Amino acid sequence: MTTVRREAFGRMPREEGGGEVEKFILQSDSVKVEILSLGCIIAALETKDRDGKFSDVVLGFDTLEGYTRKHPFFGAVVGRVANRIAKGRFTMDGKEYQLFLNNGPNSLHGGARGFDKVLWSPQVLPDGVRFFRLSPDGEEGYPGDLKVWVTYTLSGGKLAINYQAQTSKTTPISLTNHAYFNLAGQGSRDVYDHEISIEADSYLPVDDTKIPTGEVAAVQGTGFDLRQPVELGKHLQKFHLDGFDHNFCLQQVQSPRLVARVRHPPTGRTMEVHSTQPGIQFYTGNNLDGSLKGKGAITYPKHSAFCLETQNWPDAVNKPHFPNVLLQPGEEYNHTTWLVFNAA
């Protein structure tokens, strides 16, 4: 049985258009998740350890003010296109589009004011909440009026996130949620004692601005082979890696499948990621630097969280051999990701 409550969370600053931000609390017997109407942000996610003790396992802020200032997309839905587009440029039907550059020479997670920074219209469901917004033609440089629905539903230990969209003109689209997890509990120093596996035979090498080179490289015999569980800290040391910020290439099938699993042996918490998406970006919080004060005034140092962002491959709009990222009028974009929490 899932209960759904809604309450006021704050008011947007006047320069951001004002507007009430609401918080929706979804609760089952084993998981409690708090989601904001700003950016469809997962602001808290409490789950049990093996002794039945609840802890909040996502990074974020206690107040709206934290989310309206610059932060690294904590818990937010990002779009129209998640991840990076090289030089913020793409050509479609002979026309070149130029996006805002907000990540060195590239466009990242939708641009200057992407889906993470806007208010969405909520609708309460029996077991969750559905958010809607219309992204107007030309917003952040993208073509077409895009109608978008993001639906969160909770059943027991399973949180489903469904993304749907329809467009009036051909447009690239790739949506994901950018939650930062630490299964020891948010505010724990690092994620080195987490065990992770990702069901991917290949990954995308990147250039020094994090744009895929175009090569689809086998993980076999490299530090990117996560098909069997590895303890993160030891693995980074063994392969002299500063961390991960890479797309892992998943099986190209439309059906839901297990794509990643994380286990935290000290607490017994596990998180499985199931998805219909063609890629998953594994990011180990390399750019966290302790400068942000999060929940409970705790700072978040480097590697104090991980992200598993199910999405299309980065820069797919410029790489014809990557999975199709274009949505046509009359078609529907429809993807679901399930996060399954357990303790043993």
Short mmCIF file of C-alpha atoms in Angstrom, two decimals, residues 159-294:
data_model
loop_
_atom_site.label_atom_id
_atom_site.label_comp_id
_atom_site.label_asym_id
_atom_site.label_seq_id
_atom_site.Cartn_x
_atom_site.Cartn_y
_atom_site.Cartn_z
CA LEU A 159 10.20 3.27 -7.59
CA ALA A 160 9.21 3.57 -11.26
CA ILE A 161 10.02 6.69 -13.30
CA ASN A 162 8.23 6.93 -16.63
CA TYR A 163 9.03 9.57 -19.24
CA GLN A 164 6.67 10.37 -22.13
CA ALA A 165 6.87 13.10 -24.74
CA GLN A 166 5.24 14.28 -27.98
CA THR A 167 6.54 16.96 -30.33
CA SER A 168 5.23 19.27 -33.05
CA LYS A 169 8.57 19.24 -34.94
CA THR A 170 11.43 16.75 -35.16
CA THR A 171 13.59 17.24 -32.06
CA PRO A 172 16.29 15.38 -30.15
CA ILE A 173 15.17 14.13 -26.75
CA SER A 174 16.82 12.09 -24.01
CA LEU A 175 15.45 12.36 -20.48
CA THR A 176 16.90 11.03 -17.24
CA ASN A 177 16.87 11.57 -13.50
CA HIS A 178 20.13 12.85 -11.98
CA ALA A 179 19.83 11.56 -8.39
CA TYR A 180 23.08 11.22 -6.44
CA PHE A 181 23.05 8.10 -4.24
CA ASN A 182 25.01 6.94 -1.23
CA LEU A 183 23.56 3.72 0.18
CA ALA A 184 25.39 4.27 3.48
CA GLY A 185 23.16 7.35 3.89
CA GLN A 186 23.58 10.81 2.36
CA GLY A 187 26.38 12.71 4.03
CA SER A 188 28.61 9.63 4.33
CA ARG A 189 32.15 10.47 3.27
CA ASP A 190 32.52 8.35 0.13
CA VAL A 191 31.14 5.41 -1.84
CA TYR A 192 34.36 3.38 -1.92
CA ASP A 193 32.83 0.49 0.06
CA HIS A 194 29.93 0.09 -2.43
CA GLU A 195 29.94 -2.90 -4.78
CA ILE A 196 28.73 -2.16 -8.29
CA SER A 197 27.99 -4.11 -11.43
CA ILE A 198 26.76 -2.83 -14.82
CA GLU A 199 25.39 -5.17 -17.49
CA ALA A 200 27.34 -3.72 -20.41
CA ASP A 201 29.82 -5.30 -22.82
CA SER A 202 30.92 -1.93 -24.19
CA TYR A 203 31.31 1.72 -23.20
CA LEU A 204 32.03 5.06 -24.89
CA PRO A 205 35.56 6.47 -24.55
CA VAL A 206 35.52 10.29 -24.32
CA ASP A 207 37.77 13.21 -25.26
CA ASP A 208 39.06 15.70 -22.68
CA THR A 209 35.76 17.61 -22.75
CA LYS A 210 33.81 14.37 -22.00
CA ILE A 211 32.37 14.06 -25.52
CA PRO A 212 32.35 10.48 -26.88
CA THR A 213 35.04 9.98 -29.53
CA GLY A 214 32.64 7.88 -31.58
CA GLU A 215 34.33 4.59 -30.74
CA VAL A 216 32.22 1.91 -29.08
CA ALA A 217 34.88 0.09 -27.04
CA ALA A 218 34.72 -3.38 -25.48
CA VAL A 219 34.95 -3.36 -21.67
CA GLN A 220 36.80 -6.71 -21.69
CA GLY A 221 40.20 -6.43 -20.03
CA THR A 222 39.74 -2.78 -18.99
CA GLY A 223 38.75 -0.88 -15.84
CA PHE A 224 35.33 -0.44 -17.46
CA ASP A 225 34.50 -4.13 -17.15
CA LEU A 226 31.88 -4.00 -14.39
CA ARG A 227 29.95 -7.10 -15.49
CA GLN A 228 30.95 -8.78 -12.24
CA PRO A 229 30.56 -6.77 -9.00
CA VAL A 230 33.62 -4.72 -7.99
CA GLU A 231 34.31 -2.83 -4.79
CA LEU A 232 34.49 0.72 -6.04
CA GLY A 233 37.41 2.15 -4.04
CA LYS A 234 39.70 -0.81 -4.70
CA HIS A 235 38.71 -0.88 -8.35
CA LEU A 236 39.52 2.81 -8.90
CA GLN A 237 42.92 2.26 -7.25
CA LYS A 238 43.69 -0.89 -9.22
CA PHE A 239 43.04 0.80 -12.57
CA HIS A 240 44.38 4.25 -11.54
CA LEU A 241 41.01 5.85 -12.34
CA ASP A 242 40.00 9.26 -11.00
CA GLY A 243 36.39 8.12 -11.14
CA PHE A 244 33.75 7.33 -13.73
CA ASP A 245 31.77 9.73 -15.92
CA HIS A 246 31.03 7.45 -18.85
CA ASN A 247 28.18 5.98 -20.84
CA PHE A 248 27.86 2.21 -20.71
CA CYS A 249 26.17 0.71 -23.77
CA LEU A 250 23.22 -1.51 -22.90
CA GLN A 251 21.56 -4.19 -24.98
CA GLN A 252 19.56 -2.59 -27.78
CA VAL A 253 16.18 -4.04 -26.85
CA GLN A 254 12.96 -2.24 -26.01
CA SER A 255 12.04 -4.52 -23.13
CA PRO A 256 12.88 -3.70 -19.49
CA ARG A 257 15.98 -5.42 -18.15
CA LEU A 258 18.34 -5.28 -15.19
CA VAL A 259 21.11 -2.85 -16.16
CA ALA A 260 22.98 -2.14 -12.92
CA ARG A 261 23.16 -3.25 -9.32
CA VAL A 262 24.77 -1.57 -6.30
CA ARG A 263 25.26 -3.21 -2.91
CA HIS A 264 26.49 -1.66 0.33
CA PRO A 265 27.70 -4.60 2.44
CA PRO A 266 27.93 -2.73 5.81
CA THR A 267 24.19 -1.85 5.79
CA GLY A 268 22.94 -4.63 3.51
CA ARG A 269 21.21 -2.08 1.25
CA THR A 270 20.99 -2.89 -2.44
CA MET A 271 19.68 -0.89 -5.37
CA GLU A 272 18.88 -2.43 -8.72
CA VAL A 273 18.33 -0.35 -11.85
CA HIS A 274 16.03 -1.76 -14.54
CA SER A 275 15.38 0.23 -17.70
CA THR A 276 14.21 0.35 -21.32
CA GLN A 277 16.94 2.88 -22.23
CA PRO A 278 19.93 2.14 -24.52
CA GLY A 279 22.56 3.64 -22.21
CA ILE A 280 23.46 4.35 -18.61
CA GLN A 281 25.84 7.10 -17.49
CA PHE A 282 27.83 5.97 -14.45
CA TYR A 283 29.16 9.01 -12.58
CA THR A 284 31.04 8.90 -9.28
CA GLY A 285 30.61 12.52 -8.16
CA ASN A 286 34.08 13.51 -9.37
CA ASN A 287 33.18 17.22 -9.40
CA LEU A 288 31.80 17.33 -5.87
CA ASP A 289 34.37 19.27 -3.86
CA GLY A 290 32.92 19.88 -0.40
CA SER A 291 31.86 23.44 -1.24
CA LEU A 292 28.10 22.72 -1.14
CA LYS A 293 26.29 22.40 2.17
CA GLY A 294 23.59 19.78 1.79
#
